[in-house]
mmCIF file of C-alpha atoms and ligand atoms in Angstrom:
data_model
loop_
_atom_site.group_PDB
_atom_site.id
_atom_site.type_symbol
_atom_site.label_atom_id
_atom_site.label_comp_id
_atom_site.label_asym_id
_atom_site.label_seq_id
_atom_site.Cartn_x
_atom_site.Cartn_y
_atom_site.Cartn_z
ATOM 1 C CA MET A 1 24.577 36.814 5.774
ATOM 2 C CA SER A 2 21.394 36.599 3.885
ATOM 3 C CA LEU A 3 20.601 39.467 1.398
ATOM 4 C CA GLY A 4 17.190 40.736 0.878
ATOM 5 C CA VAL A 5 16.921 42.970 -2.115
ATOM 6 C CA ASN A 6 14.546 45.914 -2.000
ATOM 7 C CA ILE A 7 12.916 46.350 -5.480
ATOM 8 C CA ASP A 8 10.577 49.276 -4.729
ATOM 9 C CA HIS A 9 12.968 51.585 -6.959
ATOM 10 C CA ILE A 10 12.055 49.876 -9.989
ATOM 11 C CA ALA A 11 8.379 50.900 -9.409
ATOM 12 C CA VAL A 12 9.745 54.339 -8.603
ATOM 13 C CA LEU A 13 11.151 54.515 -12.229
ATOM 14 C CA ARG A 14 7.651 53.064 -13.621
ATOM 15 C CA GLU A 15 5.691 55.707 -11.506
ATOM 16 C CA ALA A 16 7.837 58.610 -12.919
ATOM 17 C CA ARG A 17 5.697 58.000 -16.108
ATOM 18 C CA LYS A 18 2.770 56.209 -14.789
ATOM 19 C CA ILE A 19 3.153 53.404 -17.256
ATOM 20 C CA ASN A 20 3.867 49.593 -17.040
ATOM 21 C CA ASP A 21 7.429 49.794 -17.505
ATOM 22 C CA PRO A 22 9.854 48.668 -15.913
ATOM 23 C CA ASP A 23 7.909 45.947 -14.158
ATOM 24 C CA PRO A 24 9.218 44.937 -10.660
ATOM 25 C CA LEU A 25 8.037 41.431 -11.456
ATOM 26 C CA MET A 26 10.885 41.147 -14.042
ATOM 27 C CA ALA A 27 13.413 41.517 -11.028
ATOM 28 C CA LEU A 28 12.344 38.279 -9.369
ATOM 29 C CA ALA A 29 14.088 35.628 -11.443
ATOM 30 C CA ILE A 30 17.144 37.864 -11.818
ATOM 31 C CA CYS A 31 17.466 38.480 -8.205
ATOM 32 C CA ALA A 32 17.083 34.819 -7.367
ATOM 33 C CA GLN A 33 19.617 33.667 -9.892
ATOM 34 C CA SER A 34 22.166 36.291 -8.743
ATOM 35 C CA GLY A 35 22.318 35.161 -5.135
ATOM 36 C CA ALA A 36 19.450 37.160 -3.387
ATOM 37 C CA ASP A 37 17.844 35.180 -0.551
ATOM 38 C CA GLN A 38 14.723 37.389 -0.236
ATOM 39 C CA ILE A 39 12.671 39.943 -2.201
ATOM 40 C CA THR A 40 11.625 43.189 -0.066
ATOM 41 C CA ILE A 41 9.040 45.431 -0.987
ATOM 42 C CA HIS A 42 7.201 48.596 0.763
ATOM 43 C CA LEU A 43 3.419 49.006 0.323
ATOM 44 C CA ARG A 44 3.062 52.738 1.309
ATOM 45 C CA GLU A 45 -0.096 54.214 2.424
ATOM 46 C CA ASP A 46 0.273 56.705 -0.517
ATOM 47 C CA ARG A 47 1.034 53.755 -3.160
ATOM 48 C CA ARG A 48 3.837 56.126 -4.411
ATOM 49 C CA HIS A 49 5.832 53.124 -5.992
ATOM 50 C CA ILE A 50 4.498 49.633 -5.159
ATOM 51 C CA HIS A 51 0.789 48.929 -5.682
ATOM 52 C CA ASP A 52 -1.413 46.265 -4.290
ATOM 53 C CA GLU A 53 -1.388 44.445 -7.642
ATOM 54 C CA ASP A 54 2.396 44.284 -7.486
ATOM 55 C CA VAL A 55 2.436 42.780 -4.064
ATOM 56 C CA ARG A 56 -0.099 40.190 -5.204
ATOM 57 C CA ARG A 57 1.833 39.369 -8.306
ATOM 58 C CA ILE A 58 5.286 39.464 -6.555
ATOM 59 C CA ILE A 59 3.931 37.070 -3.732
ATOM 60 C CA GLU A 60 2.465 34.722 -6.397
ATOM 61 C CA ASN A 61 5.432 34.471 -8.579
ATOM 62 C CA SER A 62 8.510 34.729 -6.261
ATOM 63 C CA VAL A 63 10.611 31.736 -5.572
ATOM 64 C CA LEU A 64 12.260 33.876 -2.853
ATOM 65 C CA PRO A 65 10.385 34.627 0.511
ATOM 66 C CA VAL A 66 8.850 38.074 0.240
ATOM 67 C CA ASN A 67 9.299 40.541 3.122
ATOM 68 C CA LEU A 68 6.548 43.188 2.841
ATOM 69 C CA GLU A 69 7.296 46.427 4.597
ATOM 70 C CA CYS A 70 4.152 48.438 5.792
ATOM 71 C CA SER A 71 2.912 50.906 8.383
ATOM 72 C CA ILE A 72 0.669 49.860 11.199
ATOM 73 C CA ASN A 73 -2.337 51.562 9.605
ATOM 74 C CA PRO A 74 -5.155 49.120 10.224
ATOM 75 C CA GLU A 75 -6.292 49.275 6.612
ATOM 76 C CA ILE A 76 -3.051 48.391 5.460
ATOM 77 C CA ILE A 77 -2.773 45.763 7.788
ATOM 78 C CA ASP A 78 -6.033 44.359 6.591
ATOM 79 C CA ILE A 79 -4.861 44.311 3.259
ATOM 80 C CA VAL A 80 -1.435 42.706 3.938
ATOM 81 C CA SER A 81 -3.192 39.933 6.051
ATOM 82 C CA THR A 82 -5.021 38.861 3.086
ATOM 83 C CA LEU A 83 -2.037 39.067 0.730
ATOM 84 C CA ARG A 84 -0.021 36.846 3.120
ATOM 85 C CA PRO A 85 3.633 37.486 2.400
ATOM 86 C CA HIS A 86 6.126 35.333 4.177
ATOM 87 C CA ARG A 87 7.090 38.164 6.413
ATOM 88 C CA VAL A 88 5.866 41.633 7.282
ATOM 89 C CA THR A 89 8.298 44.220 8.668
ATOM 90 C CA LEU A 90 6.369 46.903 10.373
ATOM 91 C CA VAL A 91 7.822 50.379 9.655
ATOM 92 C CA PRO A 92 6.935 53.998 10.603
ATOM 93 C CA GLU A 93 5.750 56.149 7.689
ATOM 94 C CA LYS A 94 5.172 59.837 7.083
ATOM 95 C CA ARG A 95 3.505 61.143 3.884
ATOM 96 C CA GLU A 96 6.188 63.887 3.428
ATOM 97 C CA GLU A 97 9.302 61.654 3.841
ATOM 98 C CA VAL A 98 11.551 60.772 0.853
ATOM 99 C CA THR A 99 12.253 57.322 2.498
ATOM 100 C CA THR A 100 11.867 55.876 5.976
ATOM 101 C CA GLU A 101 13.628 58.123 8.391
ATOM 102 C CA GLY A 102 13.911 56.149 11.635
ATOM 103 C CA GLY A 103 12.657 53.180 13.377
ATOM 104 C CA LEU A 104 9.234 52.548 15.035
ATOM 105 C CA ASP A 105 8.331 54.311 18.112
ATOM 106 C CA VAL A 106 7.830 50.994 20.100
ATOM 107 C CA CYS A 107 7.087 52.607 23.305
ATOM 108 C CA ALA A 108 4.617 55.136 22.456
ATOM 109 C CA GLN A 109 2.664 52.803 20.015
ATOM 110 C CA TYR A 110 3.087 49.672 22.185
ATOM 111 C CA GLU A 111 -0.628 48.738 22.241
ATOM 112 C CA ILE A 112 -1.228 48.931 18.498
ATOM 113 C CA ILE A 113 1.970 47.223 17.525
ATOM 114 C CA LEU A 114 0.867 44.407 20.003
ATOM 115 C CA ASN A 115 -2.505 44.221 18.161
ATOM 116 C CA THR A 116 -0.937 44.332 14.851
ATOM 117 C CA ILE A 117 1.421 41.451 15.755
ATOM 118 C CA LYS A 118 -1.429 39.425 16.872
ATOM 119 C CA LYS A 119 -3.427 39.902 13.686
ATOM 120 C CA LEU A 120 -0.396 39.040 11.497
ATOM 121 C CA THR A 121 0.493 36.186 13.595
ATOM 122 C CA GLU A 122 -3.030 34.789 13.385
ATOM 123 C CA ASN A 123 -2.577 34.803 9.514
ATOM 124 C CA GLU A 124 0.590 32.751 9.909
ATOM 125 C CA ILE A 125 2.738 35.903 8.842
ATOM 126 C CA GLU A 126 6.297 36.304 10.417
ATOM 127 C CA VAL A 127 6.808 39.612 12.040
ATOM 128 C CA SER A 128 9.676 41.893 12.155
ATOM 129 C CA LEU A 129 9.999 45.490 13.623
ATOM 130 C CA PHE A 130 12.047 48.032 12.128
ATOM 131 C CA ILE A 131 13.723 49.695 15.176
ATOM 132 C CA ASP A 132 16.509 52.088 16.015
ATOM 133 C CA PRO A 133 19.496 50.350 17.582
ATOM 134 C CA THR A 134 18.801 51.027 21.127
ATOM 135 C CA ASP A 135 18.448 48.880 24.331
ATOM 136 C CA GLU A 136 15.068 50.105 25.002
ATOM 137 C CA ALA A 137 13.739 49.485 21.471
ATOM 138 C CA VAL A 138 15.163 45.904 21.683
ATOM 139 C CA ASP A 139 13.736 45.413 25.164
ATOM 140 C CA ILE A 140 10.220 46.441 24.136
ATOM 141 C CA SER A 141 10.369 44.574 20.832
ATOM 142 C CA CYS A 142 11.115 41.442 22.654
ATOM 143 C CA LYS A 143 8.116 42.057 25.181
ATOM 144 C CA LEU A 144 5.886 42.514 21.989
ATOM 145 C CA GLY A 145 6.658 39.148 20.944
ATOM 146 C CA ALA A 146 8.118 39.883 17.326
ATOM 147 C CA GLN A 147 10.115 37.082 15.814
ATOM 148 C CA TRP A 148 12.473 39.506 14.090
ATOM 149 C CA VAL A 149 13.959 43.075 14.505
ATOM 150 C CA GLU A 150 15.469 44.909 11.725
ATOM 151 C CA LEU A 151 17.991 47.440 12.967
ATOM 152 C CA HIS A 152 17.994 50.802 11.171
ATOM 153 C CA THR A 153 21.456 51.524 9.897
ATOM 154 C CA GLY A 154 20.591 55.062 8.459
ATOM 155 C CA THR A 155 22.518 56.850 11.196
ATOM 156 C CA TYR A 156 25.636 54.738 10.580
ATOM 157 C CA ALA A 157 25.198 55.205 6.820
ATOM 158 C CA ASN A 158 24.994 59.074 6.958
ATOM 159 C CA VAL A 159 27.968 59.165 9.352
ATOM 160 C CA TYR A 160 30.046 56.928 7.023
ATOM 161 C CA ALA A 161 29.199 59.075 4.019
ATOM 162 C CA MET A 162 30.186 62.217 6.007
ATOM 163 C CA ARG A 163 33.423 60.551 6.837
ATOM 164 C CA TYR A 164 34.530 59.036 3.713
ATOM 165 C CA SER A 165 32.521 60.516 0.789
ATOM 166 C CA SER A 166 34.065 63.105 -1.527
ATOM 167 C CA LEU A 167 32.094 66.454 -1.605
ATOM 168 C CA SER A 168 30.878 65.655 -5.168
ATOM 169 C CA HIS A 169 29.247 62.511 -4.106
ATOM 170 C CA SER A 170 27.456 63.263 -0.973
ATOM 171 C CA HIS A 171 24.845 65.689 0.347
ATOM 172 C CA HIS A 172 26.068 64.651 3.820
ATOM 173 C CA ALA A 173 29.698 65.979 2.965
ATOM 174 C CA ILE A 174 28.404 69.501 3.361
ATOM 175 C CA ASP A 175 27.629 69.032 7.196
ATOM 176 C CA SER A 176 30.997 67.113 7.390
ATOM 177 C CA LEU A 177 32.667 70.548 6.913
ATOM 178 C CA LYS A 178 31.546 71.483 10.344
ATOM 179 C CA LEU A 179 32.938 68.461 11.866
ATOM 180 C CA SER A 180 36.516 67.464 12.455
ATOM 181 C CA ARG A 181 37.697 64.146 11.285
ATOM 182 C CA LYS A 182 38.163 63.196 15.079
ATOM 183 C CA ASP A 183 34.497 63.979 15.707
ATOM 184 C CA LEU A 184 33.384 61.928 12.503
ATOM 185 C CA ASN A 185 35.435 58.919 13.596
ATOM 186 C CA SER A 186 33.964 59.106 17.139
ATOM 187 C CA ARG A 187 30.480 59.249 15.637
ATOM 188 C CA LEU A 188 31.004 56.603 13.136
ATOM 189 C CA ASN A 189 32.484 54.274 16.063
ATOM 190 C CA GLN A 190 29.503 55.065 18.175
ATOM 191 C CA SER A 191 26.828 54.430 15.613
ATOM 192 C CA TYR A 192 28.498 51.104 14.706
ATOM 193 C CA GLU A 193 28.747 50.077 18.419
ATOM 194 C CA ASP A 194 24.911 50.903 18.779
ATOM 195 C CA ILE A 195 24.282 48.456 15.951
ATOM 196 C CA VAL A 196 26.648 45.781 17.475
ATOM 197 C CA ASN A 197 25.135 46.289 20.934
ATOM 198 C CA ALA A 198 21.641 46.111 19.832
ATOM 199 C CA ALA A 199 22.056 43.065 17.552
ATOM 200 C CA ASN A 200 23.945 41.253 20.215
ATOM 201 C CA LYS A 201 21.158 41.984 22.804
ATOM 202 C CA ALA A 202 18.391 41.011 20.418
ATOM 203 C CA ARG A 203 20.069 37.754 19.669
ATOM 204 C CA ILE A 204 20.306 36.894 23.495
ATOM 205 C CA PHE A 205 16.712 37.435 23.666
ATOM 206 C CA GLY A 206 16.213 35.070 20.949
ATOM 207 C CA LEU A 207 15.106 37.420 18.241
ATOM 208 C CA LYS A 208 16.276 37.067 14.775
ATOM 209 C CA VAL A 209 18.317 40.255 13.590
ATOM 210 C CA ALA A 210 18.131 41.951 10.182
ATOM 211 C CA ALA A 211 19.595 45.337 9.428
ATOM 212 C CA GLY A 212 19.169 47.899 6.688
ATOM 213 C CA HIS A 213 18.830 51.374 5.299
ATOM 214 C CA GLY A 214 21.515 53.249 3.681
ATOM 215 C CA LEU A 215 23.961 50.251 3.171
ATOM 216 C CA ASN A 216 25.941 50.400 -0.028
ATOM 217 C CA TYR A 217 28.934 48.665 -1.664
ATOM 218 C CA GLN A 218 31.483 50.787 0.601
ATOM 219 C CA ASN A 219 29.811 50.819 3.971
ATOM 220 C CA VAL A 220 28.405 47.262 4.247
ATOM 221 C CA THR A 221 31.621 45.373 4.900
ATOM 222 C CA PRO A 222 31.815 46.160 8.563
ATOM 223 C CA ILE A 223 28.092 45.464 9.164
ATOM 224 C CA VAL A 224 28.611 42.037 7.576
ATOM 225 C CA GLN A 225 31.308 41.278 10.314
ATOM 226 C CA ILE A 226 28.640 41.506 12.989
ATOM 227 C CA ASP A 227 27.836 37.749 13.295
ATOM 228 C CA THR A 228 24.682 38.285 15.405
ATOM 229 C CA ILE A 229 22.933 39.991 12.294
ATOM 230 C CA GLU A 230 21.590 37.431 9.832
ATOM 231 C CA GLU A 231 20.272 39.392 7.235
ATOM 232 C CA LEU A 232 20.553 42.663 5.357
ATOM 233 C CA ASN A 233 17.854 44.573 3.187
ATOM 234 C CA ILE A 234 19.178 46.681 0.591
ATOM 235 C CA GLY A 235 17.585 48.802 -2.160
ATOM 236 C CA GLN A 236 18.920 52.081 -3.335
ATOM 237 C CA SER A 237 22.431 51.097 -3.819
ATOM 238 C CA ILE A 238 21.728 47.869 -5.662
ATOM 239 C CA ILE A 239 19.214 49.409 -7.927
ATOM 240 C CA ALA A 240 21.311 52.568 -8.763
ATOM 241 C CA ARG A 241 24.263 50.286 -9.611
ATOM 242 C CA SER A 242 22.152 48.085 -11.719
ATOM 243 C CA ILE A 243 21.576 51.089 -14.156
ATOM 244 C CA PHE A 244 25.175 50.804 -15.149
ATOM 245 C CA THR A 245 25.854 47.078 -14.691
ATOM 246 C CA GLY A 246 22.637 45.351 -14.946
ATOM 247 C CA LEU A 247 20.709 43.831 -12.005
ATOM 248 C CA GLN A 248 22.404 40.620 -12.120
ATOM 249 C CA THR A 249 25.982 41.954 -11.585
ATOM 250 C CA ALA A 250 24.561 44.370 -9.022
ATOM 251 C CA VAL A 251 23.023 41.845 -6.825
ATOM 252 C CA SER A 252 25.904 39.330 -7.099
ATOM 253 C CA ASP A 253 28.303 41.982 -6.458
ATOM 254 C CA MET A 254 26.570 42.829 -3.127
ATOM 255 C CA LYS A 255 26.096 39.226 -2.350
ATOM 256 C CA VAL A 256 29.864 38.682 -2.705
ATOM 257 C CA LEU A 257 30.403 41.667 0.099
ATOM 258 C CA CYS A 258 27.807 39.682 2.279
ATOM 259 C CA GLN A 259 29.965 36.625 2.504
ATOM 260 C CA ARG A 260 31.581 36.406 5.904
HETATM 261 N N1 LIG B 1 14.894 48.217 5.222
HETATM 262 C C1 LIG B 1 13.735 48.952 5.550
HETATM 263 C C2 LIG B 1 12.931 48.711 6.666
HETATM 264 C C3 LIG B 1 13.499 50.002 4.649
HETATM 265 O O1 LIG B 1 12.315 50.816 4.877
HETATM 266 C C4 LIG B 1 14.342 50.214 3.585
HETATM 267 C C5 LIG B 1 13.911 51.448 2.575
HETATM 268 O O2 LIG B 1 12.613 51.076 1.954
HETATM 269 C C6 LIG B 1 15.422 49.467 3.399
HETATM 270 C C7 LIG B 1 15.585 48.428 4.373
HETATM 271 C C8 LIG B 1 16.344 49.535 2.007
HETATM 272 O O3 LIG B 1 16.962 50.913 2.338
HETATM 273 P P1 LIG B 1 17.834 51.441 1.103
HETATM 274 O O4 LIG B 1 16.865 51.693 -0.073
HETATM 275 O O5 LIG B 1 18.315 52.556 1.609
HETATM 276 O O6 LIG B 1 18.967 50.230 0.886
#
């Protein structure tokens, strides 16, 4: 299982002060030495963390492939096409969201996604679609001609937190008071099965399969067991742990969990 480390949160800390420190560029060598296989960054329309100049410097200096997440906004796609990362992962984006909240609406946005894939492919950039783990989303992603899908694991991660986190550690635990343990178990099984089924189906269609969102040192292990998924993209939990352990240990601990 490959590990993409999402380093946006280093830029989140920098932007809290609007200064130059910490510099996400400093993470590149540490991630590479600690077993990461890819660097993932998200160039948001509002530039709330990663800036265009970060993307340029990261692509120029990274020994690992760079997976750039972005929306289908044509202005962003123009910029991204000139920056030429190894891969672009198209994600839905809303100004008011704290983080990406779900997969792309590949049905409603079929035409614009199709044109976006065409443009990126012409620029020799691999394309991944961040989708919810449903049959329909996988079918349409295949028709759209993407090389990769990244399955959204947010629902699984939320239910996992409701089922296993203690009250003091999870916002989700408050909701869990309303659900019985049996309900939570069945929701967790369902959300996991959805990921397994979508990954298997995508693989049968010849798509490469990644997964991510909300994965952490507790909930990642069952996902690693899904052998049709070949890559995980993980940010928050790794950067959060790095505050206490350093980035090298945080990345290598996660890489150990990614071994099948
Ligand atoms: N994959 C995608 C497409 C994302 O948008 C994000 C969040 O930026 C991640 C993975 C990483 O999610 P997390 O920070 O919750 O690990």
